[in-house]
Amino acid sequence: MKHHGIPWEQTRQKFGECMKLTFAIIGCGLTGTSAFCQFIRNLRERAGRRHLGHGGIRIAVVEKQRLFGPGFPYSEEFVMPCHMTNTCAEEMGIEPDDPINFKEWAVAHHDQPAPRHTASPEADELEAASCTYYPRAVMGEYLRARFMESVETARELGCEVSLYPRCEVLDAAEKGEKLTMRIKKLEDGGIFFLEADHVLLATGHWFHPSNDARYFPSPWPARALLEGIPRGASVAVLGSSLSAVDAVLTLTSEGEFFRSPSGELQFRCPSQTRKIALCSRRGILPKVRGKMGGYKNQFLTQGNVQHLLENLGEEPALEGLFRLLRLDLEAVYGHPIPWSEVMNPSLPPMHTLERDLKKAEEGDGPQGDLLWQTVLHQSFFMAREVYLHLPAYEKMRFEKKYGTVFFSYAAPMPPVVAARILALMKSGTVQLIRLGETYTLRKDPSGMGYEILSRGQQGETRRDCYDYLVDARGQERSFVKNPSELAANLLRSGVVRIERLPIQTRSGAPGDLAALDKENVYDSGSLWIHPETHQVLRVKADGSTTPSRCLYAAGIMTRGQILDASTARGCVLSASRVASHWAKLIK
């Protein structure tokens, strides 16, 4: 694909007075692709109603990778066929009002050759509990196809679309009511500039580079783990969430899964297999997704949650939310819920996973449905708004006490993935270690690996040594940790700010935002945005905030402010807000 990069002033001269509004998207993975496609859909609908085109609009899309659409979570360059989507395909479409679009696209393109691999799931493993799961690369191809379709639609509408693959934005500065970007061509190092009226920052995940051959700062690209960690090595995978599970599937992909005569899934190790330890503070694996039931919540409802948030003086928000959840769970199960077991499972990890998988496959409700999932799923559509309206001290409590447990239930594994992890644990290839709240990670004095010091179940000091270390704890929370030149420049110049909220306890009062020190504020790590439009917020001299006229941000960089910023559905909804706001700007 050719670059269309030319100085913006030359572009203005070329198109003359017809150039009225220019939009740009930095980063074209799931979030950027969703925003682009939804924006073009809005323009098409407007053009149809008014019988006009959009010749006065130009859209520029800048992407570091060579392909537009997949981003790293769904790109064949980063993932393998054994890596599955964790959400039902029926819920992963990139338009909010048509979530089944991805599933329909995948069915329509089922005859295309699919990538195969020793550890790839079989066709009958893709369907489970009214859900369909696909290899992530299939989602990537869907995103790529939808993006290119929207490019053609935009050009048919008269828009000027300029695509910049293998390019990286290094800086962005506001000048008047426009934003000028300094961009580097990754192929030859050339620099050029683009100017736009409105820009979406959707650069996605970031990881720190490593010069240590025995340390991998993320599970991606998957091939790097296979090529860099030899068979027979011992590997510590930091974390036990979905990213860690993906790392395990990568490191065991040379083996073979098969069914025993009794039907149990088992793992056949290659001649030499890596020994893997999933190491996390709480030692909790994601739950397993099952069938949704028909129970309608009586307590954890939008009306009751709204009342709770409007009357925070009567009851702490988190306690109130858990009370509503507990009432519905007790109503549907017919008995009290052992919360201590939910927060800290007493069964060994392998037995817990075996139980969770059985419940997911068979259900624990009258119709084979999974009751807790049915109750909890009904609250997901309002989780974003609830989190936005929590006081700062409640957000801090949630992150410290409940975050890990919440996401283990809110982001469950597909049964096919859970069955494989269970088979790996039973074969002795994988174990799960609970490190506790305090542990020490350090490089082995010999320089040949890493060691982790933690406390055992009886309080004894535990020392575990590993040849290699993979950090799979997921995205770092704070945008300050983003190592890119763009992030550093945006923060240094004040073009973006980190959300910092005054802490107000139930009996206390917030202080002046400008005068608060670190002990008085909650630093979410998120880029501070207006949650309805995703415009980046600025702090004025009097301490109040105002939205930027030019810059928007969505996706993982807003994770500390938007609860579901890292989920596929959450990214789609955020992109929808940006696309809708952009469409309203066009007269």
XYZ file of C-alpha atoms in Angstrom:
587
model
C 0.000 0.000 0.000
C 1.475 3.339 -0.997
C 1.864 6.264 1.330
C -0.238 9.280 0.493
C 1.815 11.489 2.790
C 2.212 14.999 1.434
C 2.491 18.241 3.391
C -0.959 19.329 4.510
C -0.633 22.808 3.053
C -0.095 21.270 -0.389
C -3.233 19.232 0.199
C -5.174 22.404 0.979
C -3.914 24.018 -2.229
C -4.843 20.908 -4.228
C -8.414 20.752 -2.967
C -8.902 24.479 -2.581
C -11.901 25.853 -0.758
C -13.731 22.512 -0.653
C -11.521 21.411 2.281
C -13.771 22.253 5.237
C -13.127 19.659 7.923
C -10.321 17.190 8.402
C -10.417 14.182 10.730
C -7.547 11.906 11.689
C -7.285 8.589 13.534
C -3.989 7.614 15.171
C -3.958 3.833 15.504
C -6.196 1.524 13.515
C -6.809 -1.589 15.590
C -10.213 -2.499 16.984
C -10.969 0.956 18.448
C -9.698 3.001 15.508
C -11.384 0.710 12.983
C -14.686 0.843 14.862
C -14.550 4.644 15.019
C -13.730 4.939 11.306
C -16.447 2.512 10.185
C -19.109 4.057 12.412
C -18.179 7.578 11.315
C -18.512 6.602 7.644
C -21.814 4.897 8.408
C -23.054 8.155 9.976
C -21.933 10.122 6.921
C -23.656 7.665 4.569
C -26.923 7.928 6.480
C -26.740 11.735 6.471
C -25.965 11.784 2.768
C -28.926 9.494 2.064
C -31.349 11.706 3.939
C -30.120 14.916 2.375
C -29.201 13.567 -1.073
C -25.717 15.034 -0.926
C -22.121 13.929 -0.755
C -19.301 14.844 1.591
C -16.700 16.319 -0.722
C -15.602 18.762 1.943
C -14.286 16.092 4.302
C -10.896 14.490 4.472
C -9.978 11.575 6.745
C -6.422 10.469 7.498
C -5.597 7.170 9.238
C -2.122 6.506 10.643
C -1.117 2.976 11.659
C 2.266 1.553 12.782
C 1.563 -1.902 11.331
C 1.282 -2.647 7.641
C -2.398 -3.649 7.867
C -5.352 -1.547 8.953
C -7.914 -3.246 11.157
C -6.536 -6.136 13.230
C -4.305 -4.301 15.672
C -2.041 -6.613 17.656
C -4.729 -8.641 19.540
C -6.156 -10.006 16.281
C -3.255 -9.887 13.831
C -1.750 -13.062 12.387
C 1.615 -11.402 12.937
C 1.060 -11.514 16.713
C -1.343 -14.372 17.477
C -1.608 -18.057 16.589
C -4.605 -20.234 15.636
C -4.738 -21.608 19.196
C -5.636 -18.135 20.502
C -9.392 -17.733 20.667
C -11.702 -14.774 21.061
C -12.839 -14.721 24.682
C -16.182 -13.091 23.931
C -19.049 -14.716 22.034
C -18.773 -13.954 18.341
C -22.431 -12.950 18.521
C -21.385 -9.948 20.657
C -18.263 -8.757 18.818
C -19.590 -6.785 15.843
C -18.120 -3.284 15.512
C -21.479 -1.513 15.364
C -23.281 -1.091 18.714
C -26.728 -1.846 17.322
C -25.567 -4.882 15.327
C -23.260 -6.950 17.580
C -23.962 -10.182 15.683
C -22.380 -8.701 12.540
C -19.041 -10.428 13.159
C -20.684 -13.844 13.530
C -22.668 -13.295 10.327
C -19.526 -12.232 8.478
C -17.588 -15.255 9.765
C -20.364 -17.626 8.650
C -20.522 -16.004 5.214
C -16.751 -16.419 4.811
C -16.447 -19.896 6.315
C -15.209 -21.369 3.042
C -12.039 -19.289 3.111
C -8.969 -21.307 4.110
C -8.458 -20.988 7.859
C -4.996 -21.040 9.407
C -4.226 -24.423 10.938
C -1.856 -25.368 13.709
C -1.250 -28.411 15.856
C -3.022 -26.774 18.789
C -5.902 -25.280 16.767
C -9.391 -26.113 18.071
C -11.479 -28.463 16.000
C -14.671 -27.207 14.360
C -16.935 -28.838 16.952
C -15.101 -27.008 19.741
C -16.015 -23.558 18.419
C -19.663 -23.813 19.515
C -20.484 -23.832 23.228
C -23.527 -22.787 25.254
C -25.170 -20.735 22.480
C -21.851 -18.973 21.850
C -19.429 -19.226 18.972
C -15.697 -18.677 19.399
C -13.219 -18.151 16.579
C -9.448 -17.915 16.361
C -8.497 -14.298 16.888
C -7.051 -13.998 13.409
C -10.586 -14.485 12.025
C -11.679 -11.400 13.966
C -8.635 -9.633 12.552
C -9.649 -10.453 8.993
C -13.173 -9.214 9.732
C -11.794 -5.904 11.006
C -9.535 -5.543 7.970
C -12.397 -6.288 5.578
C -14.803 -3.905 7.301
C -12.205 -1.143 7.289
C -11.507 -1.451 3.569
C -15.244 -1.577 2.801
C -15.688 1.671 4.715
C -12.772 3.262 2.855
C -14.521 2.539 -0.439
C -17.834 3.844 0.914
C -16.174 7.049 2.119
C -14.632 7.663 -1.298
C -17.974 7.004 -2.989
C -19.441 9.705 -0.737
C -16.792 12.123 -1.975
C -14.541 12.047 1.102
C -10.792 12.207 0.624
C -9.298 9.237 2.515
C -5.533 9.102 3.078
C -3.963 5.971 4.581
C -0.534 5.939 6.223
C 0.618 2.366 7.001
C 3.939 1.765 8.759
C 3.923 5.300 10.133
C 4.199 6.508 13.725
C 2.985 9.810 15.148
C 5.788 11.275 17.274
C 4.131 14.449 18.514
C 0.941 16.463 18.221
C 0.519 20.136 19.038
C -2.557 22.321 19.010
C -2.314 25.528 17.011
C -5.458 27.554 17.247
C -8.343 25.219 16.568
C -6.277 22.602 14.740
C -3.808 19.925 15.716
C -0.540 19.372 13.849
C 1.045 15.934 13.948
C 4.709 15.116 13.368
C 4.895 11.673 11.768
C 7.739 9.272 11.068
C 7.785 6.785 8.191
C 9.038 3.570 9.774
C 10.408 2.189 6.510
C 12.915 4.975 5.800
C 12.785 7.308 8.802
C 11.354 10.217 6.817
C 9.377 12.893 8.680
C 6.242 14.650 7.492
C 3.452 16.706 9.060
C -0.332 16.482 8.982
C -2.848 19.002 10.243
C -6.398 18.099 11.284
C -9.402 19.695 12.903
C -10.287 16.634 14.985
C -8.021 13.727 15.963
C -8.748 10.430 17.724
C -5.915 8.914 19.725
C -6.470 5.125 19.586
C -2.956 3.719 19.775
C -3.957 0.727 21.892
C -1.640 -1.379 24.046
C 1.950 -0.609 24.885
C 4.807 -2.631 26.324
C 8.319 -1.728 27.374
C 11.056 -3.192 25.183
C 13.487 -5.636 26.786
C 17.154 -6.321 26.128
C 17.083 -9.366 28.407
C 16.832 -12.559 26.366
C 15.248 -14.332 29.353
C 12.544 -11.738 30.009
C 9.516 -11.102 27.774
C 7.545 -7.919 28.633
C 4.349 -9.318 27.099
C 3.010 -12.544 25.555
C 3.087 -10.894 22.113
C 4.082 -11.568 19.447
C 3.454 -15.207 20.262
C 6.160 -16.454 17.911
C 8.760 -14.573 19.935
C 7.999 -16.800 22.943
C 8.292 -19.991 20.911
C 11.524 -18.893 19.271
C 13.082 -17.388 22.398
C 12.183 -20.001 25.039
C 13.579 -23.483 24.275
C 11.691 -26.675 25.027
C 12.492 -28.113 28.402
C 12.880 -24.680 30.021
C 11.043 -23.637 33.171
C 8.913 -20.529 32.653
C 7.222 -18.194 35.117
C 4.223 -16.398 33.628
C 3.311 -13.382 35.739
C -0.466 -13.118 35.997
C -3.322 -15.597 35.712
C -5.856 -13.638 33.641
C -6.750 -14.105 29.981
C -3.391 -12.758 28.753
C -1.574 -15.292 30.912
C -3.805 -18.059 29.592
C -2.859 -17.039 26.051
C 0.825 -17.221 27.007
C 0.308 -20.787 28.246
C -1.410 -21.801 24.994
C 1.525 -20.386 23.048
C 4.173 -22.177 25.093
C 2.398 -25.545 24.832
C 1.340 -25.251 21.188
C 3.840 -27.877 19.984
C 1.968 -30.513 21.991
C -1.256 -32.301 21.093
C -4.695 -32.378 22.691
C -6.758 -35.539 22.299
C -9.775 -37.294 23.826
C -9.286 -40.370 25.968
C -11.685 -43.358 25.552
C -13.751 -41.870 28.409
C -14.045 -38.569 26.541
C -11.700 -36.588 28.789
C -9.493 -34.041 27.054
C -5.825 -34.833 27.596
C -2.494 -33.331 26.585
C 0.294 -35.280 24.923
C 3.623 -33.589 25.584
C 6.329 -33.395 22.942
C 9.656 -35.056 23.711
C 10.663 -32.014 25.724
C 8.052 -29.643 27.046
C 8.335 -26.346 28.868
C 7.279 -26.384 32.518
C 5.070 -23.382 33.204
C 4.028 -21.702 36.434
C 1.236 -19.130 36.386
C 2.164 -16.768 39.232
C -0.259 -14.142 40.544
C -1.092 -12.423 43.816
C -4.478 -14.086 44.222
C -3.989 -17.222 42.168
C -7.401 -16.955 40.506
C -8.078 -18.088 36.940
C -10.865 -16.527 34.863
C -14.223 -18.251 35.254
C -15.673 -20.317 32.413
C -18.475 -19.009 30.249
C -21.704 -21.019 30.183
C -25.243 -20.751 28.867
C -27.275 -17.640 29.596
C -30.608 -18.163 31.338
C -33.938 -16.374 31.414
C -33.896 -15.048 34.984
C -34.629 -11.308 35.172
C -32.900 -9.434 37.953
C -35.174 -8.177 40.705
C -32.589 -6.261 42.741
C -29.497 -5.513 40.644
C -31.483 -3.338 38.244
C -30.791 0.000 36.621
C -33.380 1.743 38.782
C -31.993 0.405 42.054
C -28.417 1.163 41.054
C -29.392 4.707 40.070
C -31.079 5.207 43.445
C -27.972 3.893 45.198
C -25.670 6.315 43.383
C -27.974 9.246 44.097
C -27.992 8.456 47.832
C -24.372 7.649 48.593
C -24.620 9.163 52.061
C -26.846 6.318 53.194
C -24.607 3.402 52.213
C -21.110 3.020 50.700
C -21.461 2.424 46.970
C -19.561 -0.868 46.796
C -21.393 -2.359 49.746
C -24.680 -1.302 48.177
C -23.825 -2.836 44.825
C -22.740 -6.124 46.386
C -25.889 -6.155 48.491
C -28.026 -5.926 45.328
C -25.939 -8.618 43.652
C -26.190 -10.869 46.708
C -29.987 -10.491 46.854
C -30.390 -11.573 43.228
C -27.965 -14.479 43.595
C -29.742 -15.697 46.705
C -33.088 -15.322 44.932
C -32.002 -17.373 41.933
C -30.052 -20.027 43.874
C -32.408 -20.222 46.838
C -29.682 -20.190 49.491
C -27.052 -17.795 50.929
C -23.891 -17.219 48.897
C -20.555 -18.086 50.595
C -18.762 -14.839 49.760
C -15.537 -15.893 51.474
C -15.316 -18.783 48.999
C -15.969 -16.420 46.089
C -13.215 -14.027 47.197
C -10.708 -16.686 48.244
C -11.421 -20.161 46.816
C -10.307 -22.907 49.198
C -10.081 -25.686 46.613
C -6.760 -26.284 44.831
C -6.669 -24.323 41.529
C -6.968 -27.430 39.346
C -10.034 -28.653 41.231
C -11.585 -25.165 41.103
C -11.125 -25.044 37.333
C -12.525 -28.568 36.931
C -15.617 -27.564 38.924
C -16.061 -24.306 36.993
C -15.769 -26.077 33.649
C -18.319 -28.708 34.645
C -20.766 -26.021 35.786
C -20.279 -24.082 32.580
C -20.903 -27.153 30.407
C -23.816 -28.567 32.394
C -25.169 -25.406 34.000
C -26.388 -24.991 37.553
C -29.881 -23.818 36.612
C -33.025 -25.684 35.522
C -32.371 -25.222 31.797
C -28.649 -25.949 31.845
C -27.960 -22.258 32.322
C -25.267 -20.716 34.511
C -27.162 -18.703 37.108
C -24.452 -16.363 38.417
C -23.528 -15.442 34.846
C -27.173 -14.719 33.997
C -27.451 -12.341 36.957
C -24.102 -10.636 36.455
C -24.419 -10.230 32.693
C -27.514 -8.081 33.102
C -25.441 -5.478 34.929
C -22.673 -5.198 32.335
C -24.504 -2.642 30.212
C -24.545 -0.244 33.157
C -21.132 -1.107 34.645
C -19.475 1.726 32.739
C -21.837 4.360 34.091
C -21.711 2.951 37.614
C -17.915 3.073 37.665
C -17.870 6.619 36.270
C -20.076 7.802 39.114
C -18.218 6.078 41.950
C -16.428 8.477 44.316
C -12.647 8.370 44.060
C -12.170 6.510 47.332
C -14.656 3.837 46.187
C -12.704 3.385 42.958
C -9.556 2.904 44.992
C -11.256 0.287 47.156
C -12.616 -1.515 44.102
C -9.213 -1.725 42.426
C -7.491 -2.955 45.581
C -10.049 -5.410 46.957
C -12.411 -6.472 44.201
C -10.870 -5.757 40.789
C -9.227 -9.155 40.256
C -12.280 -11.124 41.365
C -14.674 -8.936 39.364
C -12.796 -9.381 36.106
C -12.347 -13.126 36.676
C -16.156 -13.324 36.479
C -16.780 -10.476 34.032
C -14.202 -11.728 31.493
C -14.581 -15.543 31.515
C -12.810 -18.117 29.351
C -14.470 -20.060 26.525
C -15.005 -23.701 27.547
C -12.605 -24.910 24.839
C -9.807 -22.828 26.389
C -10.665 -23.852 29.958
C -10.638 -27.543 28.966
C -7.156 -27.162 27.519
C -5.782 -25.385 30.563
C -7.261 -28.132 32.751
C -5.652 -30.824 30.606
C -2.318 -29.013 30.851
C -2.602 -28.814 34.644
C -3.475 -32.503 34.925
C -0.488 -33.426 32.760
C 1.827 -31.544 35.120
C 2.840 -29.095 32.413
C 1.197 -26.083 34.089
C 0.701 -25.130 37.725
C -0.885 -22.084 39.357
C 0.950 -20.402 42.246
C -0.626 -17.886 44.596
C 2.048 -15.356 45.538
C 0.052 -13.315 48.047
C 0.085 -9.551 48.371
C 3.812 -9.307 49.093
C 6.371 -11.126 47.004
C 9.828 -10.394 45.614
C 10.842 -10.866 42.004
C 14.521 -10.665 41.187
C 17.021 -11.837 38.686
C 18.912 -14.964 39.633
C 22.395 -14.059 40.900
C 23.900 -16.337 38.254
C 22.196 -14.297 35.546
C 20.600 -17.443 34.131
C 16.993 -16.756 35.053
C 14.686 -15.335 37.705
C 13.590 -16.209 41.190
C 10.383 -15.386 43.031
C 10.249 -15.235 46.834
C 6.802 -15.540 48.399
C 4.999 -16.958 51.433
C 3.659 -20.501 51.410
C 0.325 -21.583 52.843
C 1.874 -22.113 56.286
C 3.719 -18.790 56.243
C 7.029 -20.326 55.242
C 9.311 -18.578 52.764
C 8.996 -20.054 49.298
C 11.729 -19.662 46.681
C 10.974 -20.653 43.087
C 13.520 -20.378 40.279
C 12.774 -20.175 36.558
C 14.818 -20.074 33.389
C 12.538 -17.498 31.703
C 9.982 -14.897 32.712
C 6.922 -13.733 30.737
C 5.013 -10.713 32.020
C 1.355 -11.400 31.207
C -0.244 -9.138 33.799
C -1.849 -7.135 31.032
C -1.694 -3.505 30.150
C -0.030 -1.177 32.650
C -2.656 1.021 34.192
C -1.016 4.419 33.857
C -0.530 6.182 30.541
C 2.561 7.721 32.124
C 4.206 4.298 31.700
C 3.630 4.358 27.936
C 7.191 4.296 26.483
C 6.281 5.852 23.125
C 7.696 9.197 22.053
C 4.167 10.407 21.338
C 2.964 9.703 24.887
C 5.977 11.448 26.430
C 5.551 14.509 24.232
C 1.793 14.787 24.798
C 2.220 14.592 28.569
C 5.202 16.953 28.632
C 3.418 19.639 26.620
C 0.174 19.317 28.561
C -1.843 18.382 25.480
C -3.155 15.472 27.568
C -3.516 15.075 31.328
C -3.861 12.119 33.677
C -7.154 11.912 35.562
C -6.551 12.880 39.190
C -9.607 13.102 41.421
C -9.884 14.545 44.936
C -10.488 11.878 47.538
C -13.587 12.559 49.571
C -14.403 10.081 52.299
C -17.929 9.738 53.596
C -17.168 12.163 56.420
C -14.551 14.299 54.723
C -14.589 16.990 52.066
C -12.524 17.322 48.897
C -9.798 19.900 48.703
C -8.888 22.314 45.931
C -7.726 20.255 42.937
C -4.774 22.541 42.252
C -3.536 22.324 45.851
C -3.900 18.585 46.459
C -0.812 16.420 46.847
C -0.494 12.699 46.105
C -2.031 11.712 49.431
C -5.205 13.642 48.680
C -5.974 12.444 45.175
C -6.836 9.282 43.323
C -4.577 8.924 40.275
C -6.453 6.640 37.882
C -3.598 6.550 35.366
C -6.141 7.178 32.605
C -6.044 9.949 30.064
C -8.615 12.405 31.361
C -11.540 12.550 28.960
C -15.141 13.681 28.830
C -16.887 10.293 29.136
C -19.727 11.141 26.743
C -17.689 12.518 23.834
C -14.204 11.178 24.671
C -12.735 14.640 24.175
C -9.509 15.050 26.130
C -10.034 17.294 29.152
C -7.886 20.300 30.046
C -7.519 21.956 33.435
C -8.008 25.718 33.406
C -6.320 28.195 35.744
C -9.257 28.132 38.148
C -9.043 24.336 38.469
C -12.116 23.602 36.348
C -11.950 21.423 33.251
C -12.786 22.084 29.618
C -12.833 19.649 26.668
C -10.296 19.943 23.883
C -11.746 21.084 20.559
C -9.299 18.911 18.631
C -8.199 15.798 20.492
C -10.137 12.674 21.509
C -8.921 9.465 23.154
C -10.452 5.982 23.368
C -9.431 2.438 24.164
C -6.894 1.069 26.615
C -5.427 4.474 27.512
C -8.738 5.358 29.222
C -8.810 2.135 31.235
C -8.560 3.844 34.613
C -11.630 5.949 33.864
C -13.736 3.672 31.637
C -14.209 0.289 33.322
C -14.616 -1.739 30.108
C -12.047 0.189 28.041
C -10.048 -2.975 27.312
C -12.959 -5.182 26.204
C -14.074 -5.508 22.598
C -17.580 -4.299 23.388
C -16.260 -1.422 25.478
C -14.011 -0.262 22.638
C -16.919 -0.380 20.188
C -19.117 1.716 22.475
C -16.354 4.273 23.029
C -15.746 4.479 19.284
C -19.470 5.016 18.758
C -19.424 8.069 21.021
C -16.537 9.595 19.081
C -18.103 8.840 15.690
C -21.445 10.325 16.736
C -19.807 13.482 18.048
C -17.778 13.903 14.876
C -20.876 13.493 12.718
C -22.626 16.256 14.663
C -19.759 18.631 13.900
C -20.514 18.486 10.177
C -22.966 21.177 9.140
